[in-house]
Coordinates of C-alpha atoms in Angstrom, one line a residue:
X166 CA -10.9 9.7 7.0
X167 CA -11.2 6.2 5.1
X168 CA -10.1 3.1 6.1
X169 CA -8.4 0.5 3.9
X170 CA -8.1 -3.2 5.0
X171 CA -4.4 -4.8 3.7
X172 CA -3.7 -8.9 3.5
X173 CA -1.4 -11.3 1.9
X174 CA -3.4 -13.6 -0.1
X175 CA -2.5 -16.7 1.3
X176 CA -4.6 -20.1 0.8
X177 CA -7.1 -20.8 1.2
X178 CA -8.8 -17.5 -0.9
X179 CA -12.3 -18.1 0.6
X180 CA -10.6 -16.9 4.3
X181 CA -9.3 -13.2 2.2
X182 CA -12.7 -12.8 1.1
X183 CA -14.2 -13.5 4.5
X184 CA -12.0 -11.2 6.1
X185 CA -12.6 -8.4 3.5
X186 CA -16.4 -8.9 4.2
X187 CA -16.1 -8.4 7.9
X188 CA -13.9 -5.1 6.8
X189 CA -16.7 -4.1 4.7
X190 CA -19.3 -5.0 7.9
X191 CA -17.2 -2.9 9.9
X192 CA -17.0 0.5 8.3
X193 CA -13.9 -0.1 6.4
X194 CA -14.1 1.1 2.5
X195 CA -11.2 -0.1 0.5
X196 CA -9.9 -3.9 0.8
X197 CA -6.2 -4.3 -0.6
X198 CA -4.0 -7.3 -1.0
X199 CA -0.5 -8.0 -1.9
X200 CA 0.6 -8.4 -5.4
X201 CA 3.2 -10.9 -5.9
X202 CA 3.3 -13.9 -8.0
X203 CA 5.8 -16.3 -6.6
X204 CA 5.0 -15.5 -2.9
X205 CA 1.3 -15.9 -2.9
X206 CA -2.0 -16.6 -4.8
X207 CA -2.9 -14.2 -8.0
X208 CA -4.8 -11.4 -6.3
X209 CA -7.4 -10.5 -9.4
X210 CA -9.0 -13.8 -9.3
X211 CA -9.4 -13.0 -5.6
X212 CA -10.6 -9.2 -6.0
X213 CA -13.3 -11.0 -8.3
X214 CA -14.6 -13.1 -5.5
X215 CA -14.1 -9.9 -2.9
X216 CA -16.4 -8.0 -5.4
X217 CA -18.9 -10.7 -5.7
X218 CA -19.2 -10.9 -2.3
X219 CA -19.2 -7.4 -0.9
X220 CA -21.6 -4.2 -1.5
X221 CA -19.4 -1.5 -1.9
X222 CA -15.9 -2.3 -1.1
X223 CA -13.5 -0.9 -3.1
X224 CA -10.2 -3.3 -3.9
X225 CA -7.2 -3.2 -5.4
X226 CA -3.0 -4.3 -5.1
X227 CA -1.3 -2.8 -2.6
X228 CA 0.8 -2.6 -4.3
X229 CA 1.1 -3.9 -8.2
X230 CA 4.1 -3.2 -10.5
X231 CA 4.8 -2.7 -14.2
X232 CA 7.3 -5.6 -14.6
X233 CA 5.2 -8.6 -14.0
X234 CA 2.6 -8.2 -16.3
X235 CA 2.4 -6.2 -19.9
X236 CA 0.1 -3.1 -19.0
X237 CA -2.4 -3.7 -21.5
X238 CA -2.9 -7.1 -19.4
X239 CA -3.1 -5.3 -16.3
X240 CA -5.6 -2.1 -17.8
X241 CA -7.6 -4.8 -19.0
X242 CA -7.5 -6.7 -15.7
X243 CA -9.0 -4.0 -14.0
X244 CA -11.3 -2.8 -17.0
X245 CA -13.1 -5.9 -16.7
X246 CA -13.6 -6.2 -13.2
X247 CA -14.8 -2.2 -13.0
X248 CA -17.3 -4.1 -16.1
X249 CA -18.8 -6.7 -13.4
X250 CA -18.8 -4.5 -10.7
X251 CA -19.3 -1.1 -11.3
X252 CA -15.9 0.8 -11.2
X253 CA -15.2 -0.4 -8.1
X254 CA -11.2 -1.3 -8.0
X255 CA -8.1 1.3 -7.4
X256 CA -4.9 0.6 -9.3
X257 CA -2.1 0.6 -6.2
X258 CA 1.5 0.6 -7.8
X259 CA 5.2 0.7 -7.4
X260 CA 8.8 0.6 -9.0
X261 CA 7.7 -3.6 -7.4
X262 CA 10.0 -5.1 -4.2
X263 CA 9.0 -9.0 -3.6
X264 CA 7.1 -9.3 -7.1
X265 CA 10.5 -8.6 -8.9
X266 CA 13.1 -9.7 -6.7
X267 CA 11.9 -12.9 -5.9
X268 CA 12.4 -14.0 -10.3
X269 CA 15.6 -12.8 -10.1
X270 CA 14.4 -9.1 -11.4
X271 CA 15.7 -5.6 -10.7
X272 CA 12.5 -2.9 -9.4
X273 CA 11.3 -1.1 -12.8
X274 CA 12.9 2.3 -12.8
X275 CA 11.2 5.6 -12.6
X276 CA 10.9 6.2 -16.1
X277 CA 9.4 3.0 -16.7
X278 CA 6.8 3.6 -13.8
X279 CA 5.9 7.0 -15.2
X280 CA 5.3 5.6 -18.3
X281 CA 3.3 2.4 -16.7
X282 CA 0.3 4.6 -15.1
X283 CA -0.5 6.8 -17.6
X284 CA -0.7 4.0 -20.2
X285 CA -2.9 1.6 -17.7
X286 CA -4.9 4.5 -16.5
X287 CA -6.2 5.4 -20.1
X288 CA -6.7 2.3 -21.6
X289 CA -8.9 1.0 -18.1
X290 CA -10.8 4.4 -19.2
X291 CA -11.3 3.4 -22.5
X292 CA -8.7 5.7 -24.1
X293 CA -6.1 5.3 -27.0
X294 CA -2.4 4.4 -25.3
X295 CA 0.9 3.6 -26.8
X296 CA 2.5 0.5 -25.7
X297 CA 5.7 -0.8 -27.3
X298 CA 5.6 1.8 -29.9
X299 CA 1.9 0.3 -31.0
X300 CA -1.0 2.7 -30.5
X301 CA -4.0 0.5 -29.1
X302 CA -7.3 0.7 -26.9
X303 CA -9.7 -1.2 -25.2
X304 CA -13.2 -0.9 -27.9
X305 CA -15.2 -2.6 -25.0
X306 CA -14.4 -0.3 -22.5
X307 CA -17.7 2.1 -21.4
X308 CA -17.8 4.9 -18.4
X309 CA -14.5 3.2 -16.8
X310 CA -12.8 4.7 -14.0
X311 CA -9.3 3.9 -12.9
X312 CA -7.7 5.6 -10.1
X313 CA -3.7 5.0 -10.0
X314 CA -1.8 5.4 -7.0
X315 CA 1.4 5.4 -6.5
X316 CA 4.0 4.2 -3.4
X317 CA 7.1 5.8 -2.8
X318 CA 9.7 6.7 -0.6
X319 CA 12.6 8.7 -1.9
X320 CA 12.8 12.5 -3.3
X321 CA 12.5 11.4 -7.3
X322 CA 9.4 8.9 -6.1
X323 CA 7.8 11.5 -4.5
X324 CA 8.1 14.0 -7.2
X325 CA 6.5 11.0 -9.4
X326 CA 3.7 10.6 -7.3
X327 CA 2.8 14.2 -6.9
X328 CA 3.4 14.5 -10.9
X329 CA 1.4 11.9 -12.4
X330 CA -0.2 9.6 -9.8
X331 CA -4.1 10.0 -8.3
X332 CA -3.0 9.5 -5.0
X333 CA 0.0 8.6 -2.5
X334 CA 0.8 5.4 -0.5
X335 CA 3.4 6.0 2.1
X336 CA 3.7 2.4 3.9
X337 CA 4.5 3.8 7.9
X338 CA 2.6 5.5 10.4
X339 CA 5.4 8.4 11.1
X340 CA 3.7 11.5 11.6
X341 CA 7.1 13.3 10.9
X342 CA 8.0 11.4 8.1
X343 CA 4.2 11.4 6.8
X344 CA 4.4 15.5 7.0
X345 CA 7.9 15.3 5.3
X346 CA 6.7 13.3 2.3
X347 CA 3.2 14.3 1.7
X348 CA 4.7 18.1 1.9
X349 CA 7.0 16.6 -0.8
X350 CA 4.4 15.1 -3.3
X351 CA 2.1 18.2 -3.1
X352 CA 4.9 20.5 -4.0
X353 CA 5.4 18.1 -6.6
X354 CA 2.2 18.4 -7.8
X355 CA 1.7 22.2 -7.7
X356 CA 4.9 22.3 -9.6
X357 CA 3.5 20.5 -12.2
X358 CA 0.6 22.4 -12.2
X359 CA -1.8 20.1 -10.8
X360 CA -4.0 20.5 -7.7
X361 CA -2.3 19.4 -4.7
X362 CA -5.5 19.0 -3.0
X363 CA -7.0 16.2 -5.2
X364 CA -4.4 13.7 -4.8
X365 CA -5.4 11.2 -2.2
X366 CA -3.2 10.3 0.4
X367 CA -3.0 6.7 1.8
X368 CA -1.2 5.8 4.8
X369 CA -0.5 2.2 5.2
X370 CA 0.8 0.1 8.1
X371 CA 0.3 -2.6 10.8
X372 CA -2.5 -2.4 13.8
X373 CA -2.2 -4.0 16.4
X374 CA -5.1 -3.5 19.5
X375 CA -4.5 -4.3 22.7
X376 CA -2.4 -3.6 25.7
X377 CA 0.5 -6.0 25.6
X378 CA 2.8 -4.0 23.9
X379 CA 5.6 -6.6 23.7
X380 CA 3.5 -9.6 22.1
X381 CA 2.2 -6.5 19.5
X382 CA 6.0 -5.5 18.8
X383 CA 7.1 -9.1 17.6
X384 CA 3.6 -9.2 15.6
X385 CA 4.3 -6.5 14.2
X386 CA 8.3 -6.0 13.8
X387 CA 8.4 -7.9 9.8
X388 CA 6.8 -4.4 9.2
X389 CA 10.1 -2.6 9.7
X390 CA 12.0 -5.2 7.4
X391 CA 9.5 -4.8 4.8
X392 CA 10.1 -1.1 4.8
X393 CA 14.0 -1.1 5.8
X394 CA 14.2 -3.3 1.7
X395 CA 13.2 0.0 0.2
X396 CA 15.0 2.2 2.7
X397 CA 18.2 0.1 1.5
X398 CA 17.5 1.1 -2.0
X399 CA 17.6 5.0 -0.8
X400 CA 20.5 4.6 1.1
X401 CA 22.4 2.9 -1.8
X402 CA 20.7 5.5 -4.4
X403 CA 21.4 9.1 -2.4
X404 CA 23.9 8.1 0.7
X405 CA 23.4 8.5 4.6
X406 CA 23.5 11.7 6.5
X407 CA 23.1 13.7 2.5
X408 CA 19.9 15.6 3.7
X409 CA 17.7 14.1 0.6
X410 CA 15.9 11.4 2.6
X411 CA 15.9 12.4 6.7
X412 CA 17.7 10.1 8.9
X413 CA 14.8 9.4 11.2
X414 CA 14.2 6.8 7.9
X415 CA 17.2 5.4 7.4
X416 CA 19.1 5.3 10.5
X417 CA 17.8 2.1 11.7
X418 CA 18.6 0.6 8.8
X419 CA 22.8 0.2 9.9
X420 CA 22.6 -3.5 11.4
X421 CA 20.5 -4.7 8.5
X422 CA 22.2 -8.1 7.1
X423 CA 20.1 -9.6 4.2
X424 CA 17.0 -10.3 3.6
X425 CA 14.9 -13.7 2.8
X426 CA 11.2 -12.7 0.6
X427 CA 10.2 -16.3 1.7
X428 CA 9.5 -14.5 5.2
X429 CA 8.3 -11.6 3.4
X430 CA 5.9 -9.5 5.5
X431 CA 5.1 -12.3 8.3
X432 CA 5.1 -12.0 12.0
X433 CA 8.4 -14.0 13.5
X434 CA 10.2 -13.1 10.0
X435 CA 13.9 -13.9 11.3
X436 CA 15.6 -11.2 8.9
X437 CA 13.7 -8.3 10.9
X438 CA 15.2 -9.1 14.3
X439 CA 17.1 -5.6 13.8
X440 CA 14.4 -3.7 13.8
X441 CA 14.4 -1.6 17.4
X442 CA 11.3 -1.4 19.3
X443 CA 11.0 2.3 18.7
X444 CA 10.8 2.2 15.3
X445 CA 7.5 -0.5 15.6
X446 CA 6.2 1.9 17.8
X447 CA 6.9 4.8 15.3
X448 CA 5.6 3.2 12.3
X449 CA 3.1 0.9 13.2
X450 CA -0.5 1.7 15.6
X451 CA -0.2 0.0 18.8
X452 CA -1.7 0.2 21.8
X453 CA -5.5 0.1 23.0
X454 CA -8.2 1.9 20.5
X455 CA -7.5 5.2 22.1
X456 CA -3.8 5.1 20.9
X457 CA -4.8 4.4 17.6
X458 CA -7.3 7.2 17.5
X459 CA -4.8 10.1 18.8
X460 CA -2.5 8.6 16.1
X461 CA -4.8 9.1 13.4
X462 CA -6.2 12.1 14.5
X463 CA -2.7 13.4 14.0
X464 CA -2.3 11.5 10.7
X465 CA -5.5 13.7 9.5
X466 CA -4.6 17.0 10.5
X467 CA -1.5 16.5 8.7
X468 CA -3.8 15.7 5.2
X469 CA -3.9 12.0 5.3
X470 CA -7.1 10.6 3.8
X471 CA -7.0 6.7 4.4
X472 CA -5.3 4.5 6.4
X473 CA -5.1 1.1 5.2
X474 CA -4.2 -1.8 8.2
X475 CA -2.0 -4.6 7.3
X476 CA -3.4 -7.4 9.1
X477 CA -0.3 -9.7 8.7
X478 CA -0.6 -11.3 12.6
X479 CA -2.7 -13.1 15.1
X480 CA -5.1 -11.0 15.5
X481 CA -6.9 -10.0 12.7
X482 CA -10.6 -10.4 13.3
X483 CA -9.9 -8.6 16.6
X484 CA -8.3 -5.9 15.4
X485 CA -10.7 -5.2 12.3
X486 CA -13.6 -5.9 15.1
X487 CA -11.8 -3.4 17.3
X488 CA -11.8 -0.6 14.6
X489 CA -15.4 -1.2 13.4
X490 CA -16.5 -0.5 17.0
X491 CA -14.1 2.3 18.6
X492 CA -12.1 3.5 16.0
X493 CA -13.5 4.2 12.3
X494 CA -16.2 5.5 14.6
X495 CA -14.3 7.9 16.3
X496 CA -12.8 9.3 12.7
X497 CA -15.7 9.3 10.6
X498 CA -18.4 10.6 12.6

C-alpha cells in the first residue's frame, strides 16, 4: 500500500510545501491538494514549488474539475510540470463540488467528465485531441505520462471511473462501502473490457492519531459535511431507500440543512454539526497507530492501493510523524 498526503492550500504556500516535504521524509509517495479557485491559493503554482523541493513525490488535485479551466489549459498545466520534473504529477478529477458551486456553477455532468479525461490525458501525452470541435496537440510534448483518476460516488460515477479513468478516489474510510464501490468500478471496467486489476484505487479521508477520541471527532467531523454535499446530490439524483446507492451512505444525511463552502472542509465547520459520531468513526481513521493499521489492513485486503490523509486539523505534523514511524511501516514492509 501507498500513502498519499491531502491539504488545502492555504497561505502562506511555503507551509504546503513544508508539509509535503516532511510527507515525503516520512515514507509518504503522493502529495495532493485541493483544487478550488475562490476558496484557496492556485494549486499548480504550488505543485511547482512541491516538485522543486521534493525527490520523488508525486502531486496532483485532489480533486480538479473540467469546468474551471479549458482542458487544453489544464493538459498543458500538467505537461509542463511532468517537463521540469520528470512525469511526476497524477491528474485527480471530478464532476467539481466547491470549485463550481462557490461561482455560482452547476458540477459538470457525466458526459462532460467523460469527455474531459480522455482529451486531458492525450494531449499531456503528447497525442492529437478534439476540443470544441478543433483537433489540436501539444508539438512540445516528449515521453509524457498522465495518469487520470477519477472520484465518484454514485452507480453512473462508478461506471465512469471503471470505464475510462486510471484509477479510483473514493473520499471515506468505509470498508463496507469501500467493498461496495470498488466491486462496482471493476465490474465496470471488465464490462468494458478493460483490466480491472490496473486501475488504482485511492482511498481518501481524515487521520487523526491519538487517544482522545472526542477532540479527534470535532477535528475531524467537516469530513462528513464535505462528503454528505455529494451524498445530497445522490439522494436528489436516485431517491432514498431505491437500492442504487446503500443507505449506510445516505442515511445520515436526513438532518442536513445547508451548507456554507466558506467553512469548506475545516475543523469547527458549523454546517457539519449533524454529522453523528459514528459516521466520523466510520469514515475517518481514529484512534492510536494500531487502529489505523487494522483499518488499513482491512482497506488492503479489500484491493485498496493508497490511502491519502486529509490533514485539515491541529495536528498535522503529528499525525504525518505518527504514520512515518508506526504506520506506513507496518503496511509497506
Amino acid at each position: 500500500m501507498e500513502f498519499g498526503l491531502v491539504l488545502q492550500t492555504d497561505p502562506p504556500a511555503s507551509a504546503v510545501v513544508g508539509l509535503m516535504r516532511r510527507a515525503e521524509r516520512n515514507g509518504f509517495h503522493y502529495g495532493w491538494t485541493f483544487d478550488s479557485a475562490v476558496l484557496w491559493q492556485e494549486p499548480y503554482v504550488i505543485h511547482s514549488r512541491i516538485l522543486e523541493h521534493t525527490r520523488r513525490l508525486i502531486v496532483g488535485p485532489m480533486v480538479t474539475n473540467p469546468g474551471t479551466r479549458t482542458w487544453e489549459v489544464t493538459a498543458s498545466t500538467f505537461a509542463t510540470l511532468n517537463e521540469m520534473y520528470g512525469n511526476r504529477t497524477v491528474c485527480g478529477i471530478g464532476r467539481g463540488d466547491s470549485a463550481m458551486r462557490v461561482a455560482g456553477r452547476k458540477p459538470n455532468t457525466l458526459a462532460r467528465l467523460e469527455q474531459a479525461i480522455g482529451v486531458i490525458r492525450d494531449l499531456a501525452e503528447g497525442r492529437e485531441a478534439v476540443v470544441d470541435g478543433t483537433t489540436i496537440r501539444l508539438p512540445w510534448v516528449k515521453d509524457g505520462r498522465l495518469p487520470v483518476w477519477m472520484a465518484a460516488y454514485g452507480p453512473k460515477a462508478l461506471a465512469l471511473a471503471g470505464r475510462c479513468a486510471d484509477g479510483f478516489i473514493l473520499q471515506l474510510a468505509d470498508p463496507f462501502l469501500t467493498e461496495w464501490m470498488v466491486t462496482a468500478v471493476r465490474a465496470a471496467a471488465a464490462e468494458a473490457g478493460r483490466d480491472p486489476d490496473r486501475l488504482t484505487i485511492c482511498v481518501a479521508a481524515p487521520a487523526y492519531v491519538g487517544d482522545d477520541l472526542d477532540h479527534a471527532r470535532d477535528q475531524c467531523r467537516w469530513f462528513g459535511g464535505m462528503v454528505g454535499n455529494h451524498v445530497a446530490d445522490l439522494v436528489a439524483r436516485y431517491g432514498e431507500h431505491t437500492g442504487a446507492v446503500p443507505e449506510e451512505l445516505t442515511d445520515y444525511i436526513r438532518d442536513r440543512h445547508g451548507y456554507d463552502y466558506r467553512h469548506h472542509g475545516r475543523a469547527g465547520n458549523p454546517d457539519t454539526a449533524f454529522v453523528p459520531d459514528g459516521i466520523i468513526d466510520r469514515f475517518c481513521l481514529l484512534g492510536p497507530a494500531e487502529a489505523h493499521i487494522d483499518r488499513l489492513r482491512h482497506l488492503r485486503e479489500l484491493g485498496v492501493d493508497q490511502f491519502a490523509v486529509y490533514a485539515m486539523h491541529d495536528a498535522k505534523e503529528a499525525t504525518i510523524d505518527a504514520y512515518g514511524e508506526h504506520v506506513i511501516p507496518a503496511l509497506t514492509g
